[in-house]
């Protein structure tokens, strides 16, 4: 069983279902509304735990009902919450997700307490990082905090995984050099490298650009098409499983969490781990909501056998 520590965000998602996205100045009626747990960090942690990893979370919530709700989402899935801090200085993070009939989404985020996670908060979890196989982070918490966490991980000779999302052009060079595996989607890849991903040739070029920035191992996710991987000079493409998607909100987070549960620390099984992660994502997109849709290890293995 892999041990995974995740530094990241916790958001309460409000999901607004609409037939199509409104035009500027246009008012449209909702066809449904629901509340669910979210935040890239929390999604990835729950995905890792449900896929079988021993998972610990580093993050921050407000002293409010939303914070209590989010901590319960973690613990109900078996995530260790001892390093989730409570703050009275801001509300728990939240997101508004517009989901149309074609399963496309548009998301607005209020970072709240996610933006208050500090290096000192990470220091409290130093022992958990040192005992982990992987430390995972995203860009919904401060990058300075992530850089500090990755420094601690490397000092303990632990592997780091960076999901550079949401996309930003302002990524510290020091953080990339501390990253052992980077997992962007097409948009994040282009923002990071300047390479527009359209085919295998451009994926290779983009992955090589990531390696030039200091990241030896790269996975580029391309939605319903699948995922490209590069490890050193070796590379390949793992097609996605074909399913009828209902909600793609947590597909990428499910991929990363599931991947971390089976990946070896020398990355020698990268292609096999990507295949397992693809299967997990294929199950997640068939249900509504971020965290409610994330599958368990039993469900993933059953789908593999089917």
Short mmCIF file of C-alpha atoms in Angstrom, two decimals:
data_model
loop_
_atom_site.label_atom_id
_atom_site.label_comp_id
_atom_site.label_asym_id
_atom_site.label_seq_id
_atom_site.Cartn_x
_atom_site.Cartn_y
_atom_site.Cartn_z
CA UNK A 1 0.00 0.00 0.00
CA UNK A 2 1.44 3.38 -1.01
CA UNK A 3 1.56 6.19 1.53
CA UNK A 4 0.52 9.51 0.02
CA UNK A 5 0.46 12.99 1.53
CA UNK A 6 -1.49 15.69 -0.29
CA UNK A 7 -1.13 19.42 0.21
CA UNK A 8 -4.09 21.21 -1.28
CA UNK A 9 -7.47 22.83 -1.33
CA UNK A 10 -10.83 22.04 0.22
CA UNK A 11 -13.91 23.60 -1.41
CA UNK A 12 -17.63 23.16 -1.03
CA UNK A 13 -18.98 22.90 -4.58
CA UNK A 14 -22.34 24.30 -5.63
CA UNK A 15 -23.25 22.54 -8.89
CA UNK A 16 -25.64 24.41 -11.19
CA UNK A 17 -27.03 22.28 -14.00
CA UNK A 18 -28.06 24.19 -17.13
CA UNK A 19 -28.99 23.23 -20.68
CA UNK A 20 -26.26 25.46 -22.12
CA UNK A 21 -23.97 28.23 -20.96
CA UNK A 22 -25.58 31.71 -21.04
CA UNK A 23 -24.43 34.36 -23.47
CA UNK A 24 -23.27 37.74 -22.09
CA UNK A 25 -26.26 39.50 -20.52
CA UNK A 26 -28.51 36.45 -20.90
CA UNK A 27 -30.56 34.88 -18.08
CA UNK A 28 -31.28 31.15 -18.14
CA UNK A 29 -33.19 28.91 -15.72
CA UNK A 30 -31.45 26.11 -13.82
CA UNK A 31 -32.48 22.52 -14.40
CA UNK A 32 -30.89 21.33 -11.16
CA UNK A 33 -28.78 22.36 -8.18
CA UNK A 34 -26.70 20.32 -5.71
CA UNK A 35 -23.96 20.66 -3.09
CA UNK A 36 -20.90 18.40 -2.90
CA UNK A 37 -17.39 18.33 -1.53
CA UNK A 38 -14.64 19.52 -3.86
CA UNK A 39 -11.31 21.27 -4.20
CA UNK A 40 -8.51 19.74 -6.23
CA UNK A 41 -6.52 18.72 -3.19
CA UNK A 42 -9.44 17.10 -1.40
CA UNK A 43 -10.58 15.36 -4.58
CA UNK A 44 -7.13 13.90 -5.16
CA UNK A 45 -6.82 12.80 -1.53
CA UNK A 46 -10.18 11.06 -1.56
CA UNK A 47 -9.33 9.42 -4.89
CA UNK A 48 -6.04 8.13 -3.50
CA UNK A 49 -7.65 6.82 -0.31
CA UNK A 50 -10.54 5.15 -2.10
CA UNK A 51 -8.07 3.55 -4.51
CA UNK A 52 -6.24 1.97 -1.60
CA UNK A 53 -3.48 4.40 -0.56
CA UNK A 54 -2.82 5.39 3.04
CA UNK A 55 -3.54 9.10 2.61
CA UNK A 56 -2.80 12.16 4.74
CA UNK A 57 -4.03 15.69 3.99
CA UNK A 58 -2.47 19.09 4.66
CA UNK A 59 -4.86 22.03 4.30
CA UNK A 60 -7.04 24.58 6.00
CA UNK A 61 -10.77 25.22 6.49
CA UNK A 62 -12.78 27.94 8.17
CA UNK A 63 -14.52 27.69 11.52
CA UNK A 64 -17.85 27.19 9.79
CA UNK A 65 -20.28 24.47 8.76
CA UNK A 66 -18.63 24.22 5.35
CA UNK A 67 -15.32 23.42 7.05
CA UNK A 68 -16.91 20.73 9.20
CA UNK A 69 -18.56 19.31 6.08
CA UNK A 70 -15.27 19.15 4.19
CA UNK A 71 -13.38 17.48 7.02
CA UNK A 72 -16.13 14.86 7.20
CA UNK A 73 -15.77 14.21 3.46
CA UNK A 74 -12.11 13.40 4.05
CA UNK A 75 -12.54 11.22 7.09
CA UNK A 76 -15.51 9.33 5.63
CA UNK A 77 -13.18 8.22 2.82
CA UNK A 78 -10.40 7.23 5.20
CA UNK A 79 -8.15 10.28 4.76
CA UNK A 80 -6.08 11.25 7.82
CA UNK A 81 -7.17 14.81 8.69
CA UNK A 82 -4.85 15.53 11.63
CA UNK A 83 -3.01 18.22 9.63
CA UNK A 84 -6.13 20.08 8.47
CA UNK A 85 -6.03 23.40 10.34
CA UNK A 86 -9.07 25.55 11.26
CA UNK A 87 -8.91 29.31 10.75
CA UNK A 88 -11.20 32.11 11.95
CA UNK A 89 -9.71 34.60 9.48
CA UNK A 90 -11.58 33.42 6.36
CA UNK A 91 -14.36 31.13 5.23
CA UNK A 92 -13.82 27.65 3.86
CA UNK A 93 -13.09 27.65 0.13
CA UNK A 94 -15.99 27.33 -2.27
CA UNK A 95 -16.67 26.82 -5.96
CA UNK A 96 -19.59 27.47 -8.29
CA UNK A 97 -19.72 24.87 -11.07
CA UNK A 98 -21.90 25.39 -14.14
CA UNK A 99 -22.55 22.07 -15.87
CA UNK A 100 -24.29 21.92 -19.25
CA UNK A 101 -26.11 19.11 -21.06
CA UNK A 102 -22.96 18.09 -22.92
CA UNK A 103 -21.16 17.54 -19.56
CA UNK A 104 -18.85 20.52 -20.09
CA UNK A 105 -18.22 22.70 -17.06
CA UNK A 106 -17.18 26.21 -16.14
CA UNK A 107 -15.96 26.86 -12.61
CA UNK A 108 -15.60 29.93 -10.38
CA UNK A 109 -13.56 29.58 -7.18
CA UNK A 110 -13.35 31.54 -3.93
CA UNK A 111 -10.09 30.36 -2.37
CA UNK A 112 -10.98 31.32 1.20
CA UNK A 113 -8.81 29.53 3.76
CA UNK A 114 -7.00 27.63 1.00
CA UNK A 115 -4.99 30.79 0.41
CA UNK A 116 -3.93 30.86 4.06
CA UNK A 117 -2.03 27.56 4.09
CA UNK A 118 1.51 28.46 5.20
CA UNK A 119 4.95 26.84 5.37
CA UNK A 120 4.40 26.63 9.14
CA UNK A 121 1.32 24.48 8.51
CA UNK A 122 3.45 22.20 6.37
CA UNK A 123 6.11 21.97 9.07
CA UNK A 124 3.52 20.45 11.40
CA UNK A 125 3.17 17.58 8.92
CA UNK A 126 6.89 17.04 8.32
CA UNK A 127 6.79 13.57 9.87
CA UNK A 128 3.93 12.51 7.58
CA UNK A 129 5.82 13.75 4.51
CA UNK A 130 8.93 11.87 5.61
CA UNK A 131 6.93 8.64 5.94
CA UNK A 132 5.18 9.00 2.57
CA UNK A 133 6.02 7.56 -0.82
CA UNK A 134 4.61 10.63 -2.61
CA UNK A 135 3.81 14.25 -1.81
CA UNK A 136 1.23 15.77 -4.18
CA UNK A 137 0.26 19.43 -4.63
CA UNK A 138 -1.67 21.71 -7.00
CA UNK A 139 -2.02 25.48 -7.47
CA UNK A 140 -5.11 26.16 -5.33
CA UNK A 141 -2.86 26.88 -2.33
CA UNK A 142 0.11 29.31 -2.23
CA UNK A 143 3.07 28.29 -4.40
CA UNK A 144 5.57 29.38 -1.74
CA UNK A 145 4.00 26.87 0.62
CA UNK A 146 4.17 24.14 -2.02
CA UNK A 147 7.83 24.90 -2.72
CA UNK A 148 8.60 24.60 0.98
CA UNK A 149 6.74 21.29 1.18
CA UNK A 150 8.62 19.91 -1.81
CA UNK A 151 11.91 20.97 -0.21
CA UNK A 152 11.00 18.95 2.88
CA UNK A 153 10.03 15.98 0.73
CA UNK A 154 13.29 16.03 -1.21
CA UNK A 155 15.31 16.40 1.99
CA UNK A 156 13.60 13.19 3.16
CA UNK A 157 14.27 11.59 -0.26
CA UNK A 158 10.56 11.36 -1.07
CA UNK A 159 8.96 11.72 -4.50
CA UNK A 160 6.92 14.80 -5.46
CA UNK A 161 4.01 15.10 -7.89
CA UNK A 162 2.81 18.49 -9.13
CA UNK A 163 -0.55 19.11 -10.78
CA UNK A 164 -0.05 22.65 -12.21
CA UNK A 165 -3.73 23.57 -12.03
CA UNK A 166 -5.32 26.02 -12.36
CA UNK A 167 -3.04 27.03 -15.22
CA UNK A 168 -0.61 29.87 -14.58
CA UNK A 169 2.46 31.28 -16.28
CA UNK A 170 4.00 32.19 -12.92
CA UNK A 171 5.55 28.92 -11.78
CA UNK A 172 8.75 29.23 -9.71
CA UNK A 173 11.75 27.57 -11.36
CA UNK A 174 12.74 26.24 -7.93
CA UNK A 175 9.42 24.41 -7.60
CA UNK A 176 9.77 22.72 -10.98
CA UNK A 177 13.29 21.55 -10.15
CA UNK A 178 11.87 19.95 -6.99
CA UNK A 179 9.15 18.15 -8.96
CA UNK A 180 9.67 14.48 -9.85
CA UNK A 181 6.45 14.05 -11.85
CA UNK A 182 4.28 16.76 -13.38
CA UNK A 183 0.71 16.10 -14.54
CA UNK A 184 -0.87 18.94 -16.59
CA UNK A 185 -3.79 18.79 -19.03
CA UNK A 186 -3.59 20.30 -22.54
CA UNK A 187 -4.35 23.87 -21.40
CA UNK A 188 -1.95 23.73 -18.46
CA UNK A 189 0.72 22.19 -20.70
CA UNK A 190 0.48 25.04 -23.22
CA UNK A 191 0.52 27.66 -20.45
CA UNK A 192 3.61 26.08 -18.91
CA UNK A 193 5.61 25.28 -22.06
CA UNK A 194 4.11 27.37 -24.88
CA UNK A 195 3.48 24.17 -26.87
CA UNK A 196 -0.03 23.72 -28.26
CA UNK A 197 -0.90 20.05 -27.76
CA UNK A 198 -2.64 18.54 -30.79
CA UNK A 199 -0.95 15.20 -31.53
CA UNK A 200 1.80 12.84 -30.37
CA UNK A 201 4.55 14.96 -31.90
CA UNK A 202 3.42 18.04 -29.95
CA UNK A 203 3.03 15.95 -26.76
CA UNK A 204 6.63 14.78 -27.09
CA UNK A 205 7.78 18.35 -27.67
CA UNK A 206 5.81 19.60 -24.65
CA UNK A 207 7.08 16.81 -22.40
CA UNK A 208 10.66 17.52 -23.46
CA UNK A 209 10.05 21.18 -22.62
CA UNK A 210 8.93 20.11 -19.12
CA UNK A 211 12.08 18.03 -18.77
CA UNK A 212 14.14 21.05 -19.80
CA UNK A 213 12.53 22.90 -16.88
CA UNK A 214 13.83 20.21 -14.53
CA UNK A 215 10.99 17.65 -14.35
CA UNK A 216 12.18 14.20 -15.43
CA UNK A 217 8.78 12.49 -15.57
CA UNK A 218 5.71 13.87 -17.35
CA UNK A 219 2.08 12.88 -17.87
CA UNK A 220 -0.12 15.02 -20.12
CA UNK A 221 -3.82 14.25 -19.78
CA UNK A 222 -5.95 14.92 -22.84
CA UNK A 223 -9.48 14.36 -21.59
CA UNK A 224 -11.56 11.76 -23.38
CA UNK A 225 -8.61 10.81 -25.58
CA UNK A 226 -6.39 9.47 -22.79
CA UNK A 227 -2.96 10.35 -21.40
CA UNK A 228 0.59 10.69 -22.73
CA UNK A 229 3.54 9.78 -20.52
CA UNK A 230 7.28 10.33 -20.72
CA UNK A 231 9.93 8.84 -18.42
CA UNK A 232 13.43 9.81 -19.41
CA UNK A 233 13.63 9.09 -23.14
CA UNK A 234 10.78 6.55 -23.05
CA UNK A 235 7.24 7.62 -23.82
CA UNK A 236 3.83 6.28 -24.78
CA UNK A 237 0.13 7.03 -25.01
CA UNK A 238 -2.61 5.23 -23.06
CA UNK A 239 -6.08 5.67 -24.62
CA UNK A 240 -9.04 6.53 -22.41
CA UNK A 241 -11.89 4.12 -21.86
CA UNK A 242 -14.97 5.03 -23.88
CA UNK A 243 -17.97 5.81 -21.66
CA UNK A 244 -20.99 8.10 -21.62
CA UNK A 245 -19.81 11.08 -19.55
CA UNK A 246 -22.25 12.84 -17.22
CA UNK A 247 -19.92 15.19 -15.30
CA UNK A 248 -16.19 15.61 -15.95
CA UNK A 249 -15.53 17.87 -12.94
CA UNK A 250 -13.26 15.53 -10.95
CA UNK A 251 -11.88 13.42 -13.80
CA UNK A 252 -8.35 14.81 -13.62
CA UNK A 253 -8.22 14.73 -9.83
CA UNK A 254 -9.46 11.14 -9.78
CA UNK A 255 -6.75 10.26 -12.30
CA UNK A 256 -4.00 11.73 -10.11
CA UNK A 257 -5.22 10.21 -6.86
CA UNK A 258 -5.70 6.76 -8.35
CA UNK A 259 -2.32 6.96 -10.09
CA UNK A 260 -0.54 7.72 -6.81
CA UNK A 261 -2.07 4.67 -5.16
CA UNK A 262 -0.33 2.22 -7.52
CA UNK A 263 2.70 4.10 -8.87
CA UNK A 264 6.13 2.81 -7.85
CA UNK A 265 8.61 5.35 -6.51
CA UNK A 266 11.05 4.63 -9.33
CA UNK A 267 8.24 5.31 -11.86
CA UNK A 268 9.03 2.01 -13.61
CA UNK A 269 5.31 1.12 -13.88
CA UNK A 270 4.25 4.52 -15.20
CA UNK A 271 2.33 3.17 -18.21
CA UNK A 272 0.46 0.59 -16.09
CA UNK A 273 -0.35 3.21 -13.45
CA UNK A 274 -1.72 5.54 -16.14
CA UNK A 275 -3.96 2.73 -17.40
CA UNK A 276 -5.31 2.16 -13.86
CA UNK A 277 -5.86 5.91 -13.43
CA UNK A 278 -7.68 6.10 -16.78
CA UNK A 279 -10.05 3.39 -15.59
CA UNK A 280 -10.75 5.28 -12.37
CA UNK A 281 -11.48 8.48 -14.31
CA UNK A 282 -13.80 6.64 -16.68
CA UNK A 283 -15.91 5.62 -13.70
CA UNK A 284 -15.88 9.10 -12.13
CA UNK A 285 -17.23 10.90 -15.19
CA UNK A 286 -20.29 8.67 -15.28
CA UNK A 287 -21.68 10.19 -12.06
CA UNK A 288 -22.63 13.72 -10.97
CA UNK A 289 -20.51 15.69 -8.51
CA UNK A 290 -16.79 15.75 -7.77
CA UNK A 291 -16.27 13.67 -4.66
CA UNK A 292 -19.46 11.58 -4.85
CA UNK A 293 -18.31 10.28 -8.24
CA UNK A 294 -14.82 9.10 -7.19
CA UNK A 295 -14.64 5.29 -7.33
CA UNK A 296 -13.29 2.83 -4.78
CA UNK A 297 -10.47 0.38 -5.44
CA UNK A 298 -13.04 -2.44 -5.59
CA UNK A 299 -15.04 -0.62 -8.25
CA UNK A 300 -11.93 0.08 -10.33
CA UNK A 301 -10.75 -3.51 -10.16
CA UNK A 302 -14.25 -4.80 -10.99
CA UNK A 303 -14.34 -2.55 -14.05
CA UNK A 304 -10.91 -3.85 -15.07
CA UNK A 305 -12.18 -7.42 -14.90
CA UNK A 306 -15.43 -6.70 -16.74
#
